[in-house]
Amino acid sequence: MYQFSMKTRSLSGAITRTLLCGVAAATTLSVGLEANAAPKTGGTLKVVGTADIDRFDPTSAGLVTTNNFLRPTQRTLISYESSTDETVRITPVGDLATGVPQPSEDGLSYTFTLRDGASWNAPGGSRQITSEDVERGIKRMCNPALGSFALTYYTSLIEGMDSFCEGFSKVEPTVDAMKAYIQGNDISGITEVDDKTVTFKLKEKAGDFIYMLSLPSATPAPVEVLDYMPDSPDYRDHYIASGPYTPVDYVPDSKLVLKRNPSWKAESDPLRAAYVDTIDITFGLQADAAIQQLQAGDADVVWDIIIPPAILQMLTMTGDEKLMTMGVGRTSFIFINTVSDNNKGALKDLKIRQALNYAIDKTAIVQQMGGPAVAAPQNGIFGPGVLGYHDFDLYPSDGSKGDPEKAKALLAEAGYPNGITLKMPYRNSGILPAVAQTVQASMAKAGITLELTPVAPADYYSKFMTNQRNTKEGAWDIAPVGWSPDWVGGAARSVFQPQFSFDGNHQTYNYTDYDNADATELAKAAINATTPEETAKLWGQVDELVMKDAPVVPMVSENIVMYHGEAVQNFQPYALSAQGDYTNIWLDR
């Protein structure tokens, strides 16, 4: 799962701790957009944020917020329109490619044609982006110095990429050695038909392959980048842009300034209007101060700021039309330990797992997290905006408030008429202790006693949950966790495979080696599907099969709340950054 910090398993809602590609549906509290206003060009878009950018190099970028930088400066074969319309926002469209190609008759090949005029801001002057640049970008993913978090998706699909990367792993991580390997070796599944035509050959059908090409990892690379260590100071000092803006001034933890890229041609770019002349980003601000700057007109948009609950409540109550929410496909749920022998292995009994699903008061959790603007009750493994998400509930209750009596009846049928006591750890930070107490209170109504154990946030996943010994020895019975998909739209594979599939080898985030053979077979069919309709249908069936087993208790899907200054016009959310698209904003001042 690609994150707002590489692998967030979060219930905190912190935008700086979630995934770079996991963004989905958006609902407006109010759009704050004058539909008939005439666009204006010029001016400086003032951006305020807390944390610095993680990478300039798209190959190794790992934060959602970094897409606020990559959207203006780099182009990929496939991307998305920024839009307040959820369907439009998660539908892949051609960026560098002239369009989204259909697969070959056998479903294993995709051929892309590059747009005329799509150019690099190269040292020797403007230069057309070519198919060789496309392959070079894919090759850089597995460089031994600083590779891509998403690498395995591509190596498992693109013919010959696994052997190319295996060879690359043996190369000394120096500039000269890596450059020689990239220039002297090819990926057999990528064919440069001509300068503007490139074909990918896959090992198996994959309807989500198109979506993967929207990830920053798959960004084409000019030949000049081979002269620098990935994302090194030299790489940053010699940055070569393909988007409408390029970095001109960067002070770590302080500021980043983007100016117009003279090589960019508007007619070659259907997705970025590039209205403003300059994008001026300031880092190091606290959330309260940043929001105050927006309200005072001293700033326009945010980089990574979460609106503090008290301010959010005030803005919501006053009906501030500059507020907007976007779902990021992120879900929070409770994983159930079916491996340990605690309570004589009680949680291996389906009825008890069903009782837990009936007992949970999801509405109370929503309120604890800040209300409907930031969260919504969740009933399956796929969040809003992921193909496969649909409205179903196998364990319904009035208003999603839980059904304690139904839960008690199931416990009694399972041999626990007097209830059961379970261990639940939680991360001891932010609102998470309050959420844990809310879960504890709702479970108590059903006769389920939770013994809460606080765990340091830094240790929760790395040392506690992913430690198989803790699971087998019963250090926990149920545990709140979270997940974000790695890309937009057709991203169900990145939710299901890491958590709910088992091929005989333990997967880090499938804590109990959960497996459902029927769901796994359906998932293979869903991955091979080539239309969004069929993909959504099959993944929806997978979701229901998993939830029939009740390996988890879904709690909520989480939203990002966006806010902007008064001068901002045409604030349209961009799916991969969970923020308004800087390249399509104009300023009314």
Coordinates of C-alpha atoms in Angstrom, one line a residue:
M1 CA 0.0 0.0 0.0
Y2 CA 1.4 3.2 -1.1
Q3 CA 1.2 6.0 1.4
F4 CA 1.1 9.3 3.0
S5 CA 4.3 7.9 4.5
M6 CA 5.2 4.6 2.9
K7 CA 3.1 2.0 4.7
T8 CA 0.5 3.6 6.9
R9 CA -1.8 1.3 8.8
S10 CA -3.6 4.3 10.2
L11 CA -6.8 5.2 12.0
S12 CA -5.4 8.6 12.8
G13 CA -6.5 10.5 9.7
A14 CA -3.1 12.1 9.5
I15 CA -2.5 13.0 5.9
T16 CA 1.2 12.9 6.4
R17 CA 0.9 9.2 7.3
T18 CA -1.0 7.7 4.4
L19 CA -0.5 6.4 0.8
L20 CA 0.8 8.2 -2.3
C21 CA -1.5 6.4 -4.6
G22 CA -4.4 5.4 -2.5
V23 CA -7.0 8.0 -3.2
A24 CA -10.6 7.5 -4.1
A25 CA -13.9 9.1 -3.9
A26 CA -14.6 12.7 -3.0
T27 CA -17.7 14.3 -1.6
T28 CA -18.1 18.0 -1.4
L29 CA -19.2 19.7 1.8
S30 CA -19.2 22.7 -0.6
V31 CA -17.1 23.2 -3.6
G32 CA -16.3 26.9 -3.5
L33 CA -16.1 27.1 -7.3
E34 CA -17.6 29.7 -9.6
A35 CA -18.5 27.5 -12.6
N36 CA -18.9 30.3 -15.0
A37 CA -15.9 32.4 -13.9
A38 CA -13.3 33.1 -16.6
P39 CA -9.9 31.6 -15.9
K40 CA -7.1 34.0 -15.1
T41 CA -3.4 33.4 -15.7
G42 CA -0.5 34.7 -13.7
G43 CA 0.3 35.2 -10.0
T44 CA 1.8 33.1 -7.3
L45 CA 0.0 30.2 -5.7
K46 CA 1.0 30.2 -2.0
V47 CA 1.2 26.7 -0.4
V48 CA 1.7 26.0 3.3
G49 CA 2.7 22.8 4.9
T50 CA 4.3 21.0 7.8
A51 CA 6.7 18.4 6.5
D52 CA 9.3 18.6 3.7
I53 CA 9.0 16.7 0.5
D54 CA 10.4 13.2 0.7
R55 CA 11.7 12.7 -2.8
F56 CA 12.2 14.7 -6.0
D57 CA 12.8 11.5 -7.9
P58 CA 9.5 9.9 -8.8
T59 CA 11.0 6.4 -8.9
S60 CA 11.4 6.4 -5.1
A61 CA 8.7 8.8 -4.1
G62 CA 6.7 7.5 -1.1
L63 CA 4.4 10.2 0.2
V64 CA 0.9 11.1 -1.1
T65 CA 1.8 14.7 -0.6
T66 CA 4.8 14.3 -3.0
N67 CA 2.2 14.1 -5.8
N68 CA 1.6 17.8 -5.2
F69 CA 5.1 18.3 -6.5
L70 CA 5.1 15.6 -9.2
R71 CA 1.8 16.6 -10.8
P72 CA 3.2 20.0 -11.8
T73 CA 6.7 18.7 -12.7
Q74 CA 6.4 15.2 -14.2
R75 CA 4.1 13.4 -16.6
T76 CA 3.3 9.7 -16.8
L77 CA 1.8 7.6 -19.6
I78 CA -1.5 7.4 -17.8
S79 CA -3.0 9.8 -15.2
Y80 CA -6.3 11.3 -14.1
E81 CA -8.3 14.5 -14.6
S82 CA -8.7 16.6 -11.5
S83 CA -12.4 16.8 -10.7
T84 CA -15.1 17.1 -8.1
D85 CA -16.8 14.3 -9.9
E86 CA -15.8 11.0 -8.3
T87 CA -16.2 8.9 -11.5
V88 CA -14.2 11.3 -13.6
R89 CA -11.5 11.6 -11.0
I90 CA -10.7 7.9 -10.8
T91 CA -11.0 7.1 -14.5
P92 CA -7.6 6.6 -16.1
V93 CA -6.9 8.8 -19.1
G94 CA -3.9 9.4 -21.4
D95 CA -1.3 11.9 -20.2
L96 CA 1.9 11.4 -22.2
A97 CA 0.0 8.7 -24.1
T98 CA -2.5 9.8 -26.7
G99 CA -5.1 7.7 -25.0
V100 CA -5.8 4.6 -22.9
P101 CA -5.1 1.6 -25.2
Q102 CA -7.2 -1.6 -25.3
P103 CA -5.3 -4.8 -24.6
S104 CA -4.4 -7.1 -27.5
E105 CA -6.7 -9.9 -28.4
D106 CA -5.0 -12.3 -25.9
G107 CA -5.2 -9.6 -23.2
L108 CA -1.4 -9.7 -22.7
S109 CA -0.1 -6.6 -24.7
Y110 CA -0.7 -2.9 -24.4
T111 CA 0.6 -0.4 -27.0
F112 CA 1.0 3.3 -26.2
T113 CA 1.5 6.2 -28.6
L114 CA 3.2 9.2 -27.2
R115 CA 1.9 12.8 -27.7
D116 CA 3.7 15.1 -30.1
G117 CA 5.3 18.0 -28.3
A118 CA 5.5 16.3 -24.9
S119 CA 9.1 17.4 -24.0
W120 CA 11.8 17.3 -21.5
N121 CA 13.4 20.5 -20.2
A122 CA 16.7 19.0 -21.1
P123 CA 20.1 20.8 -20.6
G124 CA 20.6 21.1 -24.3
G125 CA 17.1 22.5 -24.8
S126 CA 13.6 21.1 -25.3
R127 CA 13.5 17.5 -26.4
Q128 CA 10.6 15.2 -27.3
I129 CA 9.9 12.4 -24.8
T130 CA 10.4 9.0 -26.4
S131 CA 9.6 5.3 -25.9
E132 CA 13.2 4.9 -24.8
D133 CA 12.5 7.3 -21.9
V134 CA 9.5 5.2 -21.0
E135 CA 11.5 2.0 -20.8
R136 CA 14.3 3.7 -18.9
G137 CA 11.8 4.9 -16.3
I138 CA 10.6 1.3 -15.7
K139 CA 14.2 0.0 -15.5
R140 CA 15.1 2.5 -12.8
M141 CA 12.5 1.0 -10.5
C142 CA 14.8 -1.7 -9.4
N143 CA 18.1 0.2 -9.2
P144 CA 20.1 -1.1 -6.2
A145 CA 20.6 2.3 -4.7
L146 CA 17.1 3.6 -4.2
G147 CA 14.3 1.6 -5.8
S148 CA 10.5 1.7 -5.9
F149 CA 8.2 0.5 -3.2
A150 CA 5.8 -0.7 -5.9
L151 CA 8.4 -2.8 -7.7
T152 CA 6.8 -6.2 -7.2
Y153 CA 3.6 -5.2 -9.0
Y154 CA 5.6 -4.7 -12.1
T155 CA 8.1 -7.6 -11.8
S156 CA 5.2 -9.9 -11.4
L157 CA 3.5 -8.7 -14.5
I158 CA 5.9 -7.4 -17.2
E159 CA 7.6 -10.1 -19.1
G160 CA 11.3 -10.3 -18.4
M161 CA 11.3 -7.6 -15.7
D162 CA 11.9 -10.0 -12.9
S163 CA 15.1 -11.3 -14.6
F164 CA 16.2 -7.8 -15.4
C165 CA 15.8 -6.7 -11.8
E166 CA 17.5 -9.9 -10.5
G167 CA 20.5 -9.0 -12.6
F168 CA 20.3 -5.3 -11.4
S169 CA 20.3 -6.4 -7.8
K170 CA 23.9 -7.8 -8.3
V171 CA 25.2 -4.5 -9.6
E172 CA 27.3 -2.3 -7.4
P173 CA 25.2 0.8 -6.4
T174 CA 27.4 3.4 -8.1
V175 CA 26.5 5.8 -10.8
D176 CA 28.7 4.3 -13.4
A177 CA 27.8 0.7 -12.7
M178 CA 24.0 1.4 -12.7
K179 CA 24.2 3.5 -15.8
A180 CA 26.1 0.7 -17.6
Y181 CA 23.6 -1.9 -16.6
I182 CA 20.6 0.1 -17.7
Q183 CA 22.1 1.0 -21.0
G184 CA 23.4 -2.5 -21.6
N185 CA 20.3 -4.5 -20.7
D186 CA 16.7 -4.6 -21.8
I187 CA 13.4 -5.7 -20.4
S188 CA 12.1 -8.3 -22.9
G189 CA 8.5 -7.4 -22.2
I190 CA 9.0 -3.7 -23.3
T191 CA 9.4 -3.1 -27.0
E192 CA 10.3 0.4 -28.4
V193 CA 8.4 0.0 -31.7
D194 CA 9.6 3.5 -32.7
D195 CA 10.4 6.8 -31.0
K196 CA 6.7 7.4 -30.1
T197 CA 5.4 3.9 -29.8
V198 CA 6.0 1.5 -26.9
T199 CA 4.5 -2.0 -26.2
F200 CA 4.3 -3.8 -22.9
K201 CA 4.0 -7.6 -22.9
L202 CA 2.5 -9.1 -19.7
K203 CA 2.9 -12.6 -18.2
E204 CA -0.9 -12.7 -17.5
K205 CA -4.0 -10.7 -18.1
A206 CA -4.2 -7.8 -15.7
G207 CA -7.1 -5.3 -16.0
D208 CA -5.4 -3.1 -13.4
F209 CA -2.1 -2.7 -15.3
I210 CA -3.3 0.6 -16.8
Y211 CA -3.8 2.0 -13.3
M212 CA -0.3 1.0 -12.3
L213 CA 1.2 3.1 -15.1
S214 CA -0.2 6.2 -13.3
L215 CA 2.1 5.7 -10.3
P216 CA 5.1 8.0 -10.0
S217 CA 7.3 4.8 -10.0
A218 CA 6.4 4.4 -13.7
T219 CA 7.4 7.9 -14.7
P220 CA 9.6 8.0 -17.9
A221 CA 13.2 9.1 -17.3
P222 CA 15.5 11.2 -19.5
V223 CA 19.0 9.8 -20.2
E224 CA 20.7 12.6 -18.2
V225 CA 19.4 11.2 -14.9
L226 CA 21.7 8.2 -15.2
D227 CA 24.6 10.5 -14.5
Y228 CA 23.4 11.0 -10.9
M229 CA 22.6 8.9 -7.9
P230 CA 18.8 8.5 -7.6
D231 CA 17.3 11.5 -5.8
S232 CA 20.8 12.8 -4.7
P233 CA 21.5 16.4 -4.3
D234 CA 23.0 16.3 -7.8
Y235 CA 19.8 14.8 -9.2
R236 CA 17.8 17.6 -7.5
D237 CA 20.2 20.3 -8.7
H238 CA 19.9 19.1 -12.3
Y239 CA 16.2 18.3 -12.2
I240 CA 14.6 17.7 -15.6
A241 CA 10.9 18.4 -15.8
S242 CA 8.3 17.3 -18.3
G243 CA 5.3 19.1 -16.7
P244 CA 4.4 22.8 -16.8
Y245 CA 6.6 23.7 -13.8
T246 CA 10.2 23.1 -12.7
P247 CA 11.9 23.6 -9.3
V248 CA 14.1 26.7 -9.1
D249 CA 14.7 27.2 -5.4
Y250 CA 14.7 24.6 -2.6
V251 CA 15.7 25.0 1.0
P252 CA 15.2 21.7 3.0
D253 CA 12.5 22.0 5.6
S254 CA 11.9 25.6 4.6
K255 CA 10.7 26.2 1.1
L256 CA 10.3 24.9 -2.5
V257 CA 9.6 27.2 -5.4
L258 CA 8.3 26.0 -8.8
K259 CA 8.4 28.2 -11.9
R260 CA 7.1 27.7 -15.4
N261 CA 8.9 25.1 -17.5
P262 CA 9.8 26.8 -20.8
S263 CA 9.8 23.4 -22.6
W264 CA 6.2 22.6 -21.7
K265 CA 3.6 23.0 -24.5
A266 CA 0.0 23.4 -23.4
E267 CA -1.3 21.8 -26.6
S268 CA 0.5 18.5 -25.6
D269 CA -1.0 18.4 -22.2
P270 CA -4.8 17.7 -21.8
L271 CA -4.7 17.6 -18.0
R272 CA -2.8 20.7 -16.7
A273 CA -3.8 24.2 -17.6
A274 CA -1.0 25.8 -15.6
Y275 CA -2.7 29.1 -14.8
V276 CA -0.4 30.5 -12.2
D277 CA 3.2 31.6 -12.9
T278 CA 4.7 30.4 -9.7
I279 CA 4.0 27.8 -7.0
D280 CA 5.6 28.9 -3.7
I281 CA 5.6 26.2 -1.0
T282 CA 6.5 26.9 2.6
F283 CA 7.3 24.1 5.0
G284 CA 7.5 24.0 8.8
L285 CA 4.2 25.5 9.8
Q286 CA 1.9 24.2 12.5
A287 CA -1.7 23.3 11.4
D288 CA -3.4 26.1 13.3
A289 CA -1.0 28.7 11.9
A290 CA -1.4 27.4 8.4
I291 CA -5.2 27.5 8.5
Q292 CA -5.1 31.0 9.9
Q293 CA -3.0 32.0 6.9
L294 CA -5.6 30.6 4.6
Q295 CA -8.4 32.4 6.3
A296 CA -6.4 35.7 6.3
G297 CA -5.6 35.4 2.6
D298 CA -1.8 35.1 3.3
A299 CA -1.8 31.6 1.8
D300 CA -4.0 29.8 -0.8
V301 CA -3.8 26.0 -0.4
V302 CA -2.1 23.4 1.8
W303 CA 0.6 20.8 1.3
D304 CA 0.0 18.3 4.1
I305 CA -2.1 20.1 6.7
I306 CA -4.8 18.3 8.6
I307 CA -7.5 20.7 9.8
P308 CA -7.6 20.6 13.6
P309 CA -11.0 19.2 14.9
A310 CA -12.0 22.4 16.7
I311 CA -11.4 24.5 13.5
L312 CA -13.1 21.9 11.4
Q313 CA -16.1 22.0 13.6
M314 CA -16.3 25.8 13.4
L315 CA -15.9 25.8 9.6
T316 CA -18.6 23.2 9.2
M317 CA -21.0 24.9 11.6
T318 CA -20.6 28.2 9.7
G319 CA -21.1 26.5 6.4
D320 CA -17.7 27.6 5.0
E321 CA -18.0 26.9 1.3
K322 CA -14.3 26.4 0.9
L323 CA -14.4 23.0 2.7
M324 CA -14.4 19.8 0.7
T325 CA -14.0 16.1 1.6
M326 CA -12.3 13.4 -0.4
G327 CA -12.3 9.7 0.4
V328 CA -8.9 8.1 0.0
G329 CA -9.9 4.5 -0.2
R330 CA -8.5 4.1 3.3
T331 CA -10.4 1.8 5.7
S332 CA -10.0 1.0 9.4
F333 CA -11.0 -2.3 10.8
I334 CA -10.3 -4.8 13.6
F335 CA -8.3 -7.9 12.7
I336 CA -9.3 -11.1 14.5
N337 CA -6.7 -13.5 15.8
T338 CA -7.8 -17.0 14.7
V339 CA -4.3 -18.5 15.3
S340 CA -3.8 -18.3 19.0
D341 CA -5.3 -20.7 21.6
N342 CA -6.6 -17.9 23.9
N343 CA -10.0 -18.8 25.3
K344 CA -9.5 -22.3 24.0
G345 CA -9.3 -21.0 20.5
A346 CA -12.7 -19.3 20.7
L347 CA -12.0 -16.9 17.8
K348 CA -11.7 -19.8 15.4
D349 CA -15.4 -20.1 15.8
L350 CA -17.3 -18.2 13.0
K351 CA -20.2 -17.4 15.3
I352 CA -17.9 -15.5 17.7
R353 CA -16.4 -13.5 14.9
Q354 CA -19.9 -12.7 13.6
A355 CA -20.8 -11.6 17.1
L356 CA -17.9 -9.1 17.1
N357 CA -19.2 -7.7 13.8
Y358 CA -22.7 -7.2 15.2
A359 CA -21.4 -5.7 18.4
I360 CA -19.4 -2.8 17.0
D361 CA -20.9 0.7 17.1
K362 CA -19.5 2.2 13.9
T363 CA -21.5 5.4 14.2
A364 CA -19.9 6.1 17.6
I365 CA -16.5 5.7 16.1
V366 CA -17.4 8.1 13.3
Q367 CA -18.4 10.7 15.8
Q368 CA -15.3 10.1 17.8
M369 CA -13.1 10.8 14.7
G370 CA -14.9 14.1 13.9
G371 CA -18.2 13.2 12.3
P372 CA -19.4 12.4 8.8
A373 CA -17.1 14.9 7.2
V374 CA -14.1 12.8 8.0
A375 CA -15.4 9.2 8.3
A376 CA -18.2 6.9 7.4
P377 CA -19.3 3.4 8.6
Q378 CA -17.5 0.7 6.6
N379 CA -18.9 -2.8 6.0
G380 CA -16.4 -4.5 3.7
I381 CA -12.7 -4.7 2.9
F382 CA -12.7 -2.3 0.0
G383 CA -13.2 1.4 0.6
P384 CA -15.1 4.0 -1.5
G385 CA -13.5 4.7 -4.8
V386 CA -12.0 1.2 -5.2
L387 CA -13.6 -0.9 -8.0
G388 CA -15.3 -3.6 -6.0
Y389 CA -16.6 -1.3 -3.3
H390 CA -20.4 -1.5 -3.1
D391 CA -23.1 -1.0 -0.5
F392 CA -23.7 -4.3 1.4
D393 CA -23.7 -5.3 5.0
L394 CA -23.7 -8.9 6.1
Y395 CA -24.0 -7.9 9.8
P396 CA -26.6 -5.0 9.7
S397 CA -27.7 -2.9 12.6
D398 CA -30.0 0.1 13.0
G399 CA -28.0 3.2 12.0
S400 CA -24.7 1.2 12.1
K401 CA -24.9 1.5 15.9
G402 CA -24.4 -2.2 16.5
D403 CA -26.8 -5.0 17.6
P404 CA -25.7 -6.1 21.1
E405 CA -28.6 -8.6 21.5
K406 CA -27.8 -10.3 18.2
A407 CA -24.1 -10.5 19.3
K408 CA -25.1 -11.9 22.7
A409 CA -27.2 -14.6 21.0
L410 CA -24.3 -15.7 18.8
L411 CA -22.0 -15.8 21.8
A412 CA -24.4 -18.0 23.6
E413 CA -24.7 -20.4 20.6
A414 CA -20.9 -20.6 20.6
G415 CA -20.9 -21.6 24.2
Y416 CA -20.2 -18.2 25.8
P417 CA -23.6 -17.2 27.4
N418 CA -21.8 -15.1 30.0
G419 CA -19.7 -13.3 27.4
I420 CA -16.0 -13.4 26.7
T421 CA -12.8 -11.4 27.5
L422 CA -10.4 -10.4 24.8
K423 CA -7.1 -8.6 24.5
M424 CA -7.0 -5.5 22.3
P425 CA -3.8 -3.4 21.8
Y426 CA -4.0 0.0 20.3
R427 CA -1.6 2.8 19.3
N428 CA -1.2 5.3 22.1
S429 CA -1.3 8.6 20.1
G430 CA -3.8 11.2 18.8
I431 CA -7.4 10.2 18.9
L432 CA -6.6 6.4 18.9
P433 CA -6.9 5.9 22.6
A434 CA -10.4 7.5 22.5
V435 CA -11.4 5.3 19.5
A436 CA -10.2 2.2 21.4
Q437 CA -12.3 3.2 24.4
T438 CA -15.3 3.7 22.1
V439 CA -14.8 0.2 20.7
Q440 CA -14.5 -1.1 24.3
A441 CA -17.7 0.5 25.3
S442 CA -19.8 -0.8 22.4
M443 CA -18.4 -4.4 22.9
A444 CA -19.2 -4.3 26.6
K445 CA -22.9 -3.9 25.7
A446 CA -22.7 -7.2 24.0
G447 CA -21.0 -9.0 26.9
I448 CA -17.5 -8.7 25.3
T449 CA -14.9 -7.4 27.7
L450 CA -11.9 -5.8 26.1
E451 CA -8.6 -5.5 28.0
L452 CA -6.9 -2.6 26.3
T453 CA -3.1 -2.4 25.9
P454 CA -1.4 0.8 24.7
V455 CA 1.5 0.3 22.3
A456 CA 3.9 3.0 21.1
P457 CA 2.9 4.1 17.6
A458 CA 6.4 3.3 16.2
D459 CA 6.3 -0.2 17.5
Y460 CA 2.7 -1.1 16.8
Y461 CA 3.2 -2.6 13.3
S462 CA 7.0 -3.0 13.1
K463 CA 7.4 -4.9 16.4
F464 CA 4.0 -5.9 17.6
M465 CA 1.5 -6.8 14.9
T466 CA 3.9 -8.1 12.3
N467 CA 5.6 -10.3 15.0
Q468 CA 4.2 -13.8 14.3
R469 CA 5.1 -15.0 17.7
N470 CA 2.9 -12.3 19.3
T471 CA 0.0 -13.6 17.2
K472 CA 0.5 -17.3 17.8
E473 CA 1.1 -16.9 21.5
G474 CA -2.0 -14.7 22.0
A475 CA -0.4 -11.3 22.8
W476 CA -3.6 -10.0 21.1
D477 CA -7.0 -11.3 20.3
I478 CA -8.4 -8.4 18.2
A479 CA -6.4 -5.4 17.0
P480 CA -7.4 -2.1 15.2
V481 CA -5.5 -1.7 11.9
G482 CA -6.0 0.2 8.7
W483 CA -5.1 0.1 5.0
S484 CA -4.9 2.3 2.0
P485 CA -4.8 1.1 -1.6
D486 CA -1.7 1.6 -3.7
W487 CA -3.3 3.4 -6.6
V488 CA -6.7 4.8 -7.7
G489 CA -9.8 3.1 -9.0
G490 CA -8.8 -0.5 -10.0
A491 CA -6.8 -0.9 -6.8
A492 CA -8.5 -3.9 -5.2
R493 CA -5.5 -6.2 -5.8
S494 CA -3.4 -3.9 -3.5
V495 CA -6.0 -4.4 -0.8
F496 CA -6.8 -8.1 -1.1
Q497 CA -3.5 -9.7 -1.9
P498 CA -1.4 -8.4 1.0
Q499 CA -4.1 -9.0 3.7
F500 CA -6.5 -11.7 2.6
S501 CA -4.7 -14.1 0.4
F502 CA -2.3 -16.9 1.4
D503 CA -0.1 -19.0 -1.0
G504 CA 1.7 -21.0 1.7
N505 CA 4.1 -18.2 2.6
H506 CA 3.3 -15.8 5.4
Q507 CA 2.5 -12.3 4.2
T508 CA 3.5 -9.5 6.6
Y509 CA 0.0 -7.9 6.8
N510 CA -2.0 -11.1 6.6
Y511 CA -1.5 -11.5 10.3
T512 CA -3.3 -14.8 10.6
D513 CA -2.5 -16.4 7.2
Y514 CA -6.2 -16.0 6.4
D515 CA -7.2 -17.8 3.2
N516 CA -10.4 -18.4 1.2
A517 CA -9.8 -20.5 -1.9
D518 CA -13.0 -19.4 -3.6
A519 CA -12.2 -15.7 -3.0
T520 CA -8.6 -16.2 -4.3
E521 CA -9.9 -17.8 -7.5
L522 CA -12.4 -15.0 -8.0
A523 CA -9.6 -12.5 -7.3
K524 CA -7.6 -14.0 -10.1
A525 CA -10.5 -13.6 -12.5
A526 CA -11.0 -10.0 -11.3
I527 CA -7.3 -9.2 -12.0
N528 CA -7.7 -10.7 -15.5
A529 CA -10.8 -8.7 -16.2
T530 CA -10.4 -6.0 -18.8
T531 CA -13.5 -3.8 -18.2
P532 CA -14.2 -1.7 -15.2
E533 CA -17.7 -3.2 -15.0
E534 CA -16.5 -6.8 -14.8
T535 CA -13.7 -5.9 -12.5
A536 CA -16.0 -4.2 -10.1
K537 CA -18.5 -7.1 -10.2
L538 CA -15.9 -9.7 -9.5
W539 CA -14.1 -7.8 -6.7
G540 CA -17.5 -7.1 -5.1
Q541 CA -18.1 -10.8 -4.9
V542 CA -14.6 -11.3 -3.4
D543 CA -15.5 -8.7 -0.7
E544 CA -18.7 -10.6 0.2
L545 CA -16.9 -14.0 0.3
V546 CA -14.3 -12.6 2.7
M547 CA -16.8 -10.9 4.9
K548 CA -18.8 -14.2 5.2
D549 CA -15.7 -15.6 7.0
A550 CA -15.5 -12.5 9.2
P551 CA -11.7 -12.4 9.6
V552 CA -12.1 -8.7 10.4
V553 CA -14.5 -6.2 11.7
P554 CA -14.8 -3.2 9.4
M555 CA -15.1 0.0 11.3
V556 CA -14.9 3.1 9.1
S557 CA -13.7 4.5 5.8
E558 CA -11.7 7.7 6.3
N559 CA -11.8 11.0 4.4
I560 CA -9.4 13.8 3.8
V561 CA -10.8 17.2 4.5
M562 CA -9.6 19.9 2.1
Y563 CA -9.7 23.7 2.6
H564 CA -8.4 26.6 0.6
G565 CA -8.1 30.4 0.6
E566 CA -10.7 32.9 -0.7
A567 CA -8.6 33.8 -3.8
V568 CA -8.5 30.2 -5.1
Q569 CA -10.7 29.4 -8.1
N570 CA -11.3 26.1 -9.8
F571 CA -10.3 24.0 -6.8
Q572 CA -10.5 20.5 -8.3
P573 CA -9.2 17.5 -6.3
Y574 CA -6.5 15.4 -8.0
A575 CA -6.9 11.7 -7.0
L576 CA -3.3 10.8 -6.4
S577 CA -2.5 13.7 -4.1
A578 CA -5.7 14.0 -2.1
Q579 CA -5.5 17.7 -2.6
G580 CA -6.6 20.3 -5.0
D581 CA -4.7 20.3 -8.3
Y582 CA -2.2 23.1 -8.2
T583 CA -1.9 23.1 -12.0
N584 CA -5.5 23.9 -12.6
I585 CA -6.1 26.6 -9.9
W586 CA -6.3 30.2 -10.9
L587 CA -6.3 33.1 -8.5
D588 CA -8.9 35.9 -8.2
R589 CA -6.8 38.7 -6.6

